[in-house]
XYZ file of C-alpha atoms in Angstrom:
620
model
C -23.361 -22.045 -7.470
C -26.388 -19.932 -8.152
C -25.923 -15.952 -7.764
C -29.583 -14.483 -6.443
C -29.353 -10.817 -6.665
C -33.126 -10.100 -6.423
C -34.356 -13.286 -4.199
C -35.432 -11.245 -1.391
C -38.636 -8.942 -0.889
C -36.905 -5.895 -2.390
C -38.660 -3.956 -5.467
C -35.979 -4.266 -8.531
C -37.555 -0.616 -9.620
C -37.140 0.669 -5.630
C -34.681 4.319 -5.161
C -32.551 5.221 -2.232
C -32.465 8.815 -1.489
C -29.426 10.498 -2.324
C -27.567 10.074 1.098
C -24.407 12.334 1.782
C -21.966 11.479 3.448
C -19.872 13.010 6.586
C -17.042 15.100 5.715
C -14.374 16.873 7.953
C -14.770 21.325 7.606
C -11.214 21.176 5.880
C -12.665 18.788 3.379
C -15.451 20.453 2.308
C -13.563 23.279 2.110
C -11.450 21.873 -0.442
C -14.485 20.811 -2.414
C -15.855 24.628 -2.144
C -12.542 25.917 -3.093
C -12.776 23.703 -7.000
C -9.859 21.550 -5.611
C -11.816 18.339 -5.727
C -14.932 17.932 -7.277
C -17.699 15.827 -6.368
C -17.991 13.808 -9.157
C -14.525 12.509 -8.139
C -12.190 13.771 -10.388
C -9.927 16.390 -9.235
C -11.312 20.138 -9.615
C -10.448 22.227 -12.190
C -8.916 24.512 -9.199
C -6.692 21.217 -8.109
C -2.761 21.467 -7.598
C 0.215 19.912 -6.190
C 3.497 21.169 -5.289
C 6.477 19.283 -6.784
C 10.735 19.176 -6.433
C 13.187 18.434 -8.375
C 15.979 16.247 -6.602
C 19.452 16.072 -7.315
C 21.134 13.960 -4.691
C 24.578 12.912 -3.761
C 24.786 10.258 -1.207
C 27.359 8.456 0.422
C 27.814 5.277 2.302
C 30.318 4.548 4.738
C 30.522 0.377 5.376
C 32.862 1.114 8.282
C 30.926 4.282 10.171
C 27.946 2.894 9.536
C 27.345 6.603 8.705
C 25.085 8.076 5.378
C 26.321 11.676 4.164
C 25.266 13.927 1.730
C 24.396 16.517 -0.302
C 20.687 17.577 -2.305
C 20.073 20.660 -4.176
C 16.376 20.674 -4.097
C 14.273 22.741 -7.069
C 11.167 23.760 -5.566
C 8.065 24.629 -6.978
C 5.123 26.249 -5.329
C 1.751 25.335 -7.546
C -0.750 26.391 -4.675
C -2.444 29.351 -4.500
C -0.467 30.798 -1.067
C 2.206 32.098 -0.652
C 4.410 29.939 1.935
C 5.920 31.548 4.825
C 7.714 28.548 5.668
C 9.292 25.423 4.561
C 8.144 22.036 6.202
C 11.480 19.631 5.966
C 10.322 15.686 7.099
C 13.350 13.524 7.929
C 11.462 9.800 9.284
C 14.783 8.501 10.521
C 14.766 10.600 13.109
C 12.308 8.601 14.747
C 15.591 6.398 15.709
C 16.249 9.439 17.768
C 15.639 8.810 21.895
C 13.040 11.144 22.153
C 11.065 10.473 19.325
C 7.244 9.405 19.864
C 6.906 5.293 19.166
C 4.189 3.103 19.549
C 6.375 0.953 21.697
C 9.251 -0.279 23.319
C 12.483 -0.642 21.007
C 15.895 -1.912 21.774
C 18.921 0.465 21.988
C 20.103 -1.597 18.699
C 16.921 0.496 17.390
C 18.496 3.953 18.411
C 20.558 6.493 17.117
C 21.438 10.277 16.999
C 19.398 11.074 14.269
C 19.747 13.538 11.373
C 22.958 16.119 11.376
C 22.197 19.648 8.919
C 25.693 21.078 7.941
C 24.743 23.780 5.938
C 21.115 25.139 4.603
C 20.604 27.295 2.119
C 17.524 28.709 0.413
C 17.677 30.778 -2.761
C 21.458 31.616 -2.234
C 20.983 32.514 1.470
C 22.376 30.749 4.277
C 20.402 29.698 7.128
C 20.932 29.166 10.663
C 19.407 25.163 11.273
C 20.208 23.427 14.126
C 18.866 20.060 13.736
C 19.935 18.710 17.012
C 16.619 19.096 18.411
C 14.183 18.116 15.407
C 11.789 15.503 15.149
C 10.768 13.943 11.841
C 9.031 17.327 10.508
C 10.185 20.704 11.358
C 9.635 24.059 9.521
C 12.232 26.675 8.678
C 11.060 29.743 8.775
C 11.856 31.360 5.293
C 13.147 34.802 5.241
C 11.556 36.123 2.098
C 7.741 33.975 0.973
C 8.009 31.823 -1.815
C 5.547 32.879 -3.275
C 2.981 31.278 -5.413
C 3.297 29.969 -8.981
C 7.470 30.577 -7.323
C 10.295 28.485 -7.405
C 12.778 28.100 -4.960
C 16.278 26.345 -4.517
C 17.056 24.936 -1.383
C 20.647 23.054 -0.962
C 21.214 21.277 1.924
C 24.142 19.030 3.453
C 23.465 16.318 5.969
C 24.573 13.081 7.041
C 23.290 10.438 9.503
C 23.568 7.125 11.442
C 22.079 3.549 10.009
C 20.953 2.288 13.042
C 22.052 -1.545 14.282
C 18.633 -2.912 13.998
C 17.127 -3.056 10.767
C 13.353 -2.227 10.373
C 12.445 -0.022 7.253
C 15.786 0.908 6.911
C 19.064 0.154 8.852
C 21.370 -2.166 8.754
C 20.509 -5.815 7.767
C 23.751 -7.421 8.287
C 26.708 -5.320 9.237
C 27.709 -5.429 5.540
C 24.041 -4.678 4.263
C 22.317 -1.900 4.197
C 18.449 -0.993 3.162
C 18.865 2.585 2.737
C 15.198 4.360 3.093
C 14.091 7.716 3.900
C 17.746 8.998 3.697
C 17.753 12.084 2.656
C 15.793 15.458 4.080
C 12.591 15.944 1.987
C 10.112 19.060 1.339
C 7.111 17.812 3.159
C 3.779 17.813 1.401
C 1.879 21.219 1.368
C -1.587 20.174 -0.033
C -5.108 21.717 -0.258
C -6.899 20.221 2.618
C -4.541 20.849 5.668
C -1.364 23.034 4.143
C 1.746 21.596 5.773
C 1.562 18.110 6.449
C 2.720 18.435 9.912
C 1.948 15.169 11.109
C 4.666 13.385 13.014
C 5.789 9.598 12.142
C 6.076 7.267 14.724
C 7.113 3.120 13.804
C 3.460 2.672 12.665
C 2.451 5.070 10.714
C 3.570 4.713 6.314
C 4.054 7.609 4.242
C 2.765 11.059 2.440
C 5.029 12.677 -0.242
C 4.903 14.668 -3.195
C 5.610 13.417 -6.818
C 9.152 14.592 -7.194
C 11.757 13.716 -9.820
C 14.927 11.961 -8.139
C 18.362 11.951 -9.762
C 20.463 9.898 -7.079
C 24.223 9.284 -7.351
C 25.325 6.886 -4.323
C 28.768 6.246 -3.499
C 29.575 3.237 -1.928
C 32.771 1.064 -0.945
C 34.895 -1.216 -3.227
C 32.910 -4.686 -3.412
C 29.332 -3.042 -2.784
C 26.582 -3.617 -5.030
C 24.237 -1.009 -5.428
C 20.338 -1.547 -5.838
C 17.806 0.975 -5.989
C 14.563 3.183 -7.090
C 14.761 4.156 -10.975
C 16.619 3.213 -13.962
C 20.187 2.139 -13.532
C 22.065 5.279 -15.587
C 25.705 3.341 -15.146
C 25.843 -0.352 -15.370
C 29.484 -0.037 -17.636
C 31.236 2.475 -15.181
C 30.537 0.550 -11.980
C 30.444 -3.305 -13.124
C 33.247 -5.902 -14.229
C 32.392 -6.852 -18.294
C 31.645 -10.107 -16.938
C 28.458 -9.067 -14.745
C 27.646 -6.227 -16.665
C 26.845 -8.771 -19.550
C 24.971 -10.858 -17.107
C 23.065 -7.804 -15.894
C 22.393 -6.635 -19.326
C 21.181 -10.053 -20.329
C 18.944 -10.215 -17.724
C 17.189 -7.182 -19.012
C 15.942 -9.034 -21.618
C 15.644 -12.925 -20.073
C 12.351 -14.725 -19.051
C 14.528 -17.068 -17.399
C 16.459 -16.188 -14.234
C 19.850 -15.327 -14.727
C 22.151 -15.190 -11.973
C 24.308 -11.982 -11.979
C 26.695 -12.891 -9.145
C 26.855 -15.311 -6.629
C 28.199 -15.173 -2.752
C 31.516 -16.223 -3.899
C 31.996 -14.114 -6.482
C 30.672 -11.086 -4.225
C 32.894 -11.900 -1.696
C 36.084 -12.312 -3.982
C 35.508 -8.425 -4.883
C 34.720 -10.043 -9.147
C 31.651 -7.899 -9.574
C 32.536 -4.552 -8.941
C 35.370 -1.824 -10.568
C 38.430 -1.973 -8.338
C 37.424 1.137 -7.465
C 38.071 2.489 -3.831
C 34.492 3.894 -4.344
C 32.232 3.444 -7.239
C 29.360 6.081 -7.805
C 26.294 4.683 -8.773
C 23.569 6.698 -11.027
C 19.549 6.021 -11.101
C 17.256 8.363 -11.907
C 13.160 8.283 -11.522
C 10.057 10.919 -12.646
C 6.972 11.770 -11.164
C 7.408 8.746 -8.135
C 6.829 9.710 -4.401
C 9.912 8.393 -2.993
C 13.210 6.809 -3.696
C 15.277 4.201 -1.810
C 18.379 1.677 -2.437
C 20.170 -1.043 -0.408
C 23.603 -2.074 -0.893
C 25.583 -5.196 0.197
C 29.201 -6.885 -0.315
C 27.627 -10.621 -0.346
C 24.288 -10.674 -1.015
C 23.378 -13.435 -3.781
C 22.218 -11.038 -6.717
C 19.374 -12.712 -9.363
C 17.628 -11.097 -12.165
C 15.278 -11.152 -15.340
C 12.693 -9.362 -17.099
C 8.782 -9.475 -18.016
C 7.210 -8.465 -21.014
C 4.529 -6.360 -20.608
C 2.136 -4.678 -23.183
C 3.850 -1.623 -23.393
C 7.187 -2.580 -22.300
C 9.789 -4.886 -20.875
C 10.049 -4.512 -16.817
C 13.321 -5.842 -15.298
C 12.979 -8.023 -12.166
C 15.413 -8.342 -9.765
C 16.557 -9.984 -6.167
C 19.063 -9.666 -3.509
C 19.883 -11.888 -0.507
C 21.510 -14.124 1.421
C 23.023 -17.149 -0.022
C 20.957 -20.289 0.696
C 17.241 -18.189 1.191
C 15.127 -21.063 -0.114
C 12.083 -18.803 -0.577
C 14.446 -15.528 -2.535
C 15.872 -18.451 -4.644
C 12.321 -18.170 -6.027
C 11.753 -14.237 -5.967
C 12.580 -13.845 -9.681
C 10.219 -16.072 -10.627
C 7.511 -14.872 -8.230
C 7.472 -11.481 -9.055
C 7.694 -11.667 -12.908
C 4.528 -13.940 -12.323
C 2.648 -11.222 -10.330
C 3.927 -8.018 -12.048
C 2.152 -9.934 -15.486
C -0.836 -10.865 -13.625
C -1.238 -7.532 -11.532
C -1.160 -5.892 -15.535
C -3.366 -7.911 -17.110
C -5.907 -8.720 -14.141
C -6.360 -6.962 -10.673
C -6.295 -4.127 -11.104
C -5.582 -4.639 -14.849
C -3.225 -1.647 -15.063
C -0.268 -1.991 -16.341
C 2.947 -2.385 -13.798
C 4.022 1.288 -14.856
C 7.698 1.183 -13.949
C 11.071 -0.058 -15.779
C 12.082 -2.438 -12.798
C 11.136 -4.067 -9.634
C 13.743 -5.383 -6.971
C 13.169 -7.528 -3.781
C 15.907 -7.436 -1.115
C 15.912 -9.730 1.940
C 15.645 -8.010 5.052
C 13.023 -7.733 7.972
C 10.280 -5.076 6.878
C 7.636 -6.478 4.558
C 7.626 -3.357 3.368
C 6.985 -1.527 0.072
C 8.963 1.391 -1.738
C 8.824 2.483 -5.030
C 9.713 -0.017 -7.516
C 11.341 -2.052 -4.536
C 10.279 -4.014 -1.779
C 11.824 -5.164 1.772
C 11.157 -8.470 2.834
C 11.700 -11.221 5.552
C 12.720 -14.586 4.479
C 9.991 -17.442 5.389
C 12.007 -20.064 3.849
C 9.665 -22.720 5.399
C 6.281 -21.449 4.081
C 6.677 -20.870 0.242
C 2.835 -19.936 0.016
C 3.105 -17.072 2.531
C 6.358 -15.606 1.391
C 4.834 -15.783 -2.033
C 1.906 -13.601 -0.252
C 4.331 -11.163 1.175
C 5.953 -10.546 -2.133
C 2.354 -10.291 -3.759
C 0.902 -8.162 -1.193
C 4.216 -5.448 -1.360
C 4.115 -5.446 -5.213
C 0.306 -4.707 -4.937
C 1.087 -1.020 -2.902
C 3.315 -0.406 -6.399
C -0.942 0.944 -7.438
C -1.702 2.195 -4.184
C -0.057 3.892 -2.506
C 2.497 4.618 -5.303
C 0.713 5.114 -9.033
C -1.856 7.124 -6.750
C -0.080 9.474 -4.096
C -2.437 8.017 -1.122
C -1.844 9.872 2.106
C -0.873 6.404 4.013
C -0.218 8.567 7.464
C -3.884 9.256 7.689
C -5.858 7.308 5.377
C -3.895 3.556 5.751
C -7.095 1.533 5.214
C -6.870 3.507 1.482
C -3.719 1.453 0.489
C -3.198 -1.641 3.050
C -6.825 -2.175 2.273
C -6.281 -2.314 -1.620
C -2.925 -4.655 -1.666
C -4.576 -6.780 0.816
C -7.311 -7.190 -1.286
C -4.753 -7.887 -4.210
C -2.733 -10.210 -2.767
C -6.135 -12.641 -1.766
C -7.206 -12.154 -5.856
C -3.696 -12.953 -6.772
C -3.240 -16.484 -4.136
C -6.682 -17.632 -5.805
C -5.017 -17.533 -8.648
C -1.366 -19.256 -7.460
C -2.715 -21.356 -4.651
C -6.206 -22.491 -5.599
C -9.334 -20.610 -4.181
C -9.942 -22.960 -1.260
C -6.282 -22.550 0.089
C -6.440 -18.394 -0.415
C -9.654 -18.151 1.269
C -7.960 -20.421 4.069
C -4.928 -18.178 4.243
C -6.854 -14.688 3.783
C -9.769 -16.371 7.097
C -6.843 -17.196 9.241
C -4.373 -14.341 9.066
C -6.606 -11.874 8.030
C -10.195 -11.966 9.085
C -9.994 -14.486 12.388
C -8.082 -12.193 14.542
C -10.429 -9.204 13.629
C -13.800 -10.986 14.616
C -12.369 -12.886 17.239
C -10.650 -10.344 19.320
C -12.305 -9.977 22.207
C -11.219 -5.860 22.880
C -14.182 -4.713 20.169
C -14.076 -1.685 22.025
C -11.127 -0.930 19.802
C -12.882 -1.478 16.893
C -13.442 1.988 15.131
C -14.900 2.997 11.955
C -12.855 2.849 9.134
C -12.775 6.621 7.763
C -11.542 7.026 11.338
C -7.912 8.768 10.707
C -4.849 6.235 10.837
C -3.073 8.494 13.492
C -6.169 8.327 15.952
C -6.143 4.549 16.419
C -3.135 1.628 17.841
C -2.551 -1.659 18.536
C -5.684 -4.237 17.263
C -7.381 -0.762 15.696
C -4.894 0.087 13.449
C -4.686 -3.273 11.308
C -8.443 -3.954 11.885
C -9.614 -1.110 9.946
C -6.318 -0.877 7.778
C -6.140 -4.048 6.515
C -8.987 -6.384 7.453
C -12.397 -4.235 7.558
C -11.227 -2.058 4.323
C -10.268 -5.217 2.306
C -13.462 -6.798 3.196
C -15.400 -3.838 2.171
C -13.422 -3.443 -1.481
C -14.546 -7.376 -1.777
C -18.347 -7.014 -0.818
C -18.171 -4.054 -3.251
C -16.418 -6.216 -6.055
C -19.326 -8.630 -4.953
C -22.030 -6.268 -5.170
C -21.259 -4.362 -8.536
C -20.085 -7.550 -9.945
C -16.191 -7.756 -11.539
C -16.991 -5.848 -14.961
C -18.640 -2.787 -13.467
C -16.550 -3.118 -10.651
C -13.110 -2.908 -12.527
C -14.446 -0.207 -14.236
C -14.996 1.967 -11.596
C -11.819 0.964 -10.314
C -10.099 2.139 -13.367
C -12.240 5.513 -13.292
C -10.937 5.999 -9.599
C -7.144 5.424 -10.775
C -7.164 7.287 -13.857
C -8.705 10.390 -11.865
C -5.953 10.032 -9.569
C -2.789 8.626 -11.185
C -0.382 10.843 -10.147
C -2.155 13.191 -7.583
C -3.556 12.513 -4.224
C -6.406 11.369 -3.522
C -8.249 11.425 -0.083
C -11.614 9.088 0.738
C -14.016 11.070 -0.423
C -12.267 10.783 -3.940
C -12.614 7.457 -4.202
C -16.381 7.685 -3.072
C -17.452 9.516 -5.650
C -15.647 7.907 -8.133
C -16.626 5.012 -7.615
C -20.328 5.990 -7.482
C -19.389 8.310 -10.938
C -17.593 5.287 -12.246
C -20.429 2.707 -11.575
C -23.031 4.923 -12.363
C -24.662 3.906 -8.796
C -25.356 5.787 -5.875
C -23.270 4.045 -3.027
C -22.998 6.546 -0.424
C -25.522 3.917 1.447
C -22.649 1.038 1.416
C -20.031 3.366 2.055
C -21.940 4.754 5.108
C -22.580 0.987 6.345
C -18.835 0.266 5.992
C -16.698 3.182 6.749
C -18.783 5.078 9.072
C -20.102 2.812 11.536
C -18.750 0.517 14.235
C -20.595 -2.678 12.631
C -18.752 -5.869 12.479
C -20.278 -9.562 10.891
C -22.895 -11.297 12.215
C -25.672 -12.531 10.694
C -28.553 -14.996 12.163
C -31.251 -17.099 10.746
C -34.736 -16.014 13.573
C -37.027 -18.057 11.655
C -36.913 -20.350 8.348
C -40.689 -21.784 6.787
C -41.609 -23.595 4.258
C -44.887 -23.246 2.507
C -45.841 -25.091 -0.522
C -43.189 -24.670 -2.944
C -41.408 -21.096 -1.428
C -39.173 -20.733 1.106
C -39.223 -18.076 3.290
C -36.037 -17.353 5.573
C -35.845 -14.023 8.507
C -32.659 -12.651 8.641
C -31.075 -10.277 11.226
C -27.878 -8.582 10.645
C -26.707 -8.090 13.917
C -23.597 -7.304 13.139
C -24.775 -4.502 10.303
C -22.271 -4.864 7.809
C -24.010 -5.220 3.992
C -22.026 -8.477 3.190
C -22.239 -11.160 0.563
C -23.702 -14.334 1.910
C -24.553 -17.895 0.558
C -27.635 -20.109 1.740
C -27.235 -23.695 2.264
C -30.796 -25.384 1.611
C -30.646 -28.713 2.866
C -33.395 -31.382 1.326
C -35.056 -34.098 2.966
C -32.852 -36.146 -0.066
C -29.703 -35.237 1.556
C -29.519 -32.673 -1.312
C -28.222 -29.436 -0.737
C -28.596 -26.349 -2.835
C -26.518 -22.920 -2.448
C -27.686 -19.646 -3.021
C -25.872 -16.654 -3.441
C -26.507 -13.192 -2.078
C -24.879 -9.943 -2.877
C -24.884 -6.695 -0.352
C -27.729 -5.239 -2.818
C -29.871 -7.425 -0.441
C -29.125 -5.001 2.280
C -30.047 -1.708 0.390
C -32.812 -1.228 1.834
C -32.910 -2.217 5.104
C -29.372 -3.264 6.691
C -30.320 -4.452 10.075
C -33.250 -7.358 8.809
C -34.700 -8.837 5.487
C -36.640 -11.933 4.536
C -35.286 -14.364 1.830
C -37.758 -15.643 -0.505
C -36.985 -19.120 -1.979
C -38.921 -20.813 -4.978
C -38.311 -24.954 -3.977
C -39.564 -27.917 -5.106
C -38.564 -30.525 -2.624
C -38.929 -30.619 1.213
C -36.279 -28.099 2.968
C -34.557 -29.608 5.969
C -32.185 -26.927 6.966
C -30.903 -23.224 6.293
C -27.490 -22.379 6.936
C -26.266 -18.684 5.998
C -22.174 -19.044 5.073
C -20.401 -15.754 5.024
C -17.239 -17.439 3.190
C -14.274 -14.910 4.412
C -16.522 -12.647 5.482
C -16.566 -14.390 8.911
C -19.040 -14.429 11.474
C -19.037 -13.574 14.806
C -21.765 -15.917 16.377
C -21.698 -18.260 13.247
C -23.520 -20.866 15.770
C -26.676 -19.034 14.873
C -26.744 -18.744 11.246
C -28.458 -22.466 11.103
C -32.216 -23.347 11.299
C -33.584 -26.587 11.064
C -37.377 -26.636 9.709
């Protein structure tokens, strides 16, 4: 297929104007305060608060109740002194009062977090949780204040609700354990406390913290979780702790323990309890799931820098998590070496079988679709991809979703080229992806993008999330082609590995990164209510050139191809990158050197799907 870049009446030497784009007071506030910096990077006046977690956690199988203890070190990098300290506990939205985004069974509730004891700096507080939501501040009696360090202790336990989502209980003797423990919610430099309440919609904002975890759980239970496993010897039988170890260091899959040998109680020490140790650094959150039965498979990649162990737990006879291994040392290889091309930074990986499709760090929650291999494939793909974003960068999911869904969307298309053949991806991605965006018929729901997570439901929320933001990191892959692209990709993620970025970060790096001025695309795609939908008005042929008017009623700057049909039955495709839309994004004319007699035009938006694709044709 032919790429034309400049076959349209559009001077090659022709400038936009520096366009700026809209930004919120507190943002550019920020950016006049040296926190961020408009060439992308963070400002030489950037911080971020950070804590030190030491955690003690334990499980009861029988309760169904988690308990424990955290001794929290604090540190206060902003330039404020803090008054107050924001505590976010998401399980609480089990609680009956909590706000949801819809109905849920009573399976789904539960009474929430319990606070035995509080304690700040050696001083006992007063907390009575009984009436918290899933963020609440403390008032502190003395300011921490800045550059200051505090130590906050505090003892808690709470119920695993019947119905597992996120977190719960899968089975009633498995457990995915998530957002278990009370956290220091983020303080940042653009709105202070993060405030914002979680409902069942809405993902995640935390800090980079360092996690040392010890769980405790029942004779028989295996433990899997977040971080490197500190105590394989004192918690397994020599048997399965060589299989374990061995797996550290297999390309093939190596199965640790089966049902039957879970079940018989071979794995474990005869321990009443066994205490299990993992530690992780500079990571946004930590999780683990534990189960008496669960089929338990393993291996390891090698990567450039390292060897990453892979890992699986689920129910015996999952066709699909029979394959998991496999799967994911496949994608955490290609994820390194391709899209993005940054290396998978962590020591492990583990999928457990639940009902989330849902990502945590260095872990991942997913339903079995035992009789579709190529879209359970794409769910594991798709929750490996967030390991980048919104994990290697700390992307505030609760307001800015399109800035991670978007991006492991994206991924998981690039990556099902690759494992299912490009017709069959584009297929998949047109179907569940794209279709139900252009096709639903309540557009008034259709926002722009940069429109904040929290202000939009229902068909809104995954529209711009997912569909709209993936489409617009593809047009922009199209339009800066893959080697400029990826590098301004890279620029964006080394700017922000490890910190937080917000939209406007990623704007200008990009354009920093590229070297281009794209505040025009950006503008098209995140700040407008355009959609796709091109038509052909008129299509001429004079001598040998080709002249084709094009409206883009729909207004997004998309890639395109042009079928010309020949009187020979011949047909020739063209390709067309968004640059044809730099100038003017609601019409152009396409200008076609031929040499035969044209028959037809037909404009082909691929996955970028048309809305009224009945009147992208013209016959001469």
């Amino acid at each position: 297929m032919k790429r034309i870049i400049l076959g349209v009446l559009l001077l090659a030497s022709w400038q936009l104007p520096a366009q700026e784009l809209y930004m919120p007071r507190n943002i550019k506030k920020a950016y006049e305060n040296g926190t961020r910096d408009l060439s992308g990077a963070p400002g030489k006046n950037y911080w971020q608060n950070k804590g030190v977690y030491n955690v003690e956690v334990k499980v009861d199988a029988n309760s169904k109740t988690v308990s424990g203890k955290e001794t929290i070190v604090y540190t206060n990098n902003s330039p404020n002194a803090l008054n107050d300290l924001a505590i976010r506990f998401v399980n609480n939205l089990h609680k009956p009062q909590a706000p949801r985004s819809g109905i849920v069974s009573k399976d789904f509730l539960s009474s929430g977090l319990h606070i035995k004891s509080f304690v700040v700096s050696g001083e006992k507080y007063t907390v009575n949780s009984d009436n918290w939501g899933t963020v609440e501040k403390v008032k502190l009696n003395t300011a921490l204040k800045s550059k200051a360090k505090a130590e906050v202790k505090i003892e808690w336990e709470y119920p695993l609700s019947v119905q597992s989502g996120r977190e719960g209980q899968i089975d009633p003797e498995t457990f995915y354990v998530a957002y278990s423990f009370p956290r220091i919610s983020v303080y940042d430099d653009y709105n202070g406390w993060d405030m914002l309440p979680h409902s069942d919609r809405q993902e995640f904002y935390n800090d980079f913290n360092d996690y040392s975890f010890a769980i405790t759980a029942p004779k028989n239970y295996v433990v899997w979780a977040t971080g490197d496993f500190l105590n394989p010897e004192t918690v397994l039988q020599p048997e399965y702790l060589k299989r374990y170890k061995s797996s550290l260091k297999s390309d093939k899959v190596i199965r640790i323990a089966n049902e039957h040998e879970m079940k018989s109680g071979k794995v474990t020490k005869p321990n009443k309890w066994n205490t299990w140790k993992f530690k992780a650094g500079h990571i946004t959150d930590f999780c683990f799931a534990l189960s008496n039965h669960y089929v338990w498979d393993g291996a390891s990649v090698q990567l450039k820098t390292k060897r990453a162990s892979v890992q699986a737990g689920y129910k015996n006879g999952a066709k699909d998590f029979e394959h998991y291994v496999e799967w994911m040392r496949y994608n955490l290889d290609w994820f390194s070496k391709n899209w993005p091309g940054v290396e998978y930074p962590y020591n492990v990986m583990t999928a457990i079988q639940g009902y989330a499709d849902m990502e945590y760090p260095m872990m991942i929650n997913d339903t079995s679709i035992p009789d579709d291999f190529q879209d359970a494939r794409l769910t594991a793909d798709h929750e490996i991809a967030h390991t980048y974003f919104p994990f290697y960068m700390g992307i505030n999911e609760t307001r800015y979703a399109f800035m991670d869904e978007g991006w492991a969307t994206t991924l998981e298309y690039l990556i099902g080229i690759d494992e299912n053949g490009e017709a069959k991806a584009r297929e998949f991605y047109k179907n569940f992806r794209v279709k139900r965006w252009i096709n639903d018929p309540s557009a008034e729901q259709d926002q722009p993008i940069i429109t904040m997570s929290t202000q939009v439901s229902g068909a809104g929320y995954g529209n711009n999330s997912y569909v709209k933001a993936s489409l617009s990191y593809l047009a922009l892959k199209d339009y800066l082609g893959d080697e400029l692209f990826k590098k301004a990709l890279h620029h964006y993620m080394n700017n922000w590995n490890g910190k937080h970025p917000i939209p406007w970060d990623y704007f200008n790096s990009m354009n920093t990164g590229s070297g281009k001025n794209l505040n025009w695309f950006f503008n098209n795609w995140f700040y407008t209510n355009n959609y796709i939908d091109l038509k052909v008005t008129n299509a001429a042929q004079k001598n040998d050139l080709l002249t084709v008017n094009v409206e883009n009623a729909g207004g997004f700057a998309i890639p395109f191809d042009a079928e010309i049909g020949y009187d020979d039955g011949t047909v020739e495709k063209l390709h067309f990158s968004p640059a044809v839309w730099e100038k003017d994004q609601k019409r152009m004319v396409l200008t076609v050197p031929i040499k035969k007699k044209v028959k037809s035009v037909q404009l082909d938006g691929g996955i970028f799907m048309d809305y009224t694709p009945a009147d992208n044709l013209k016959t001469l």
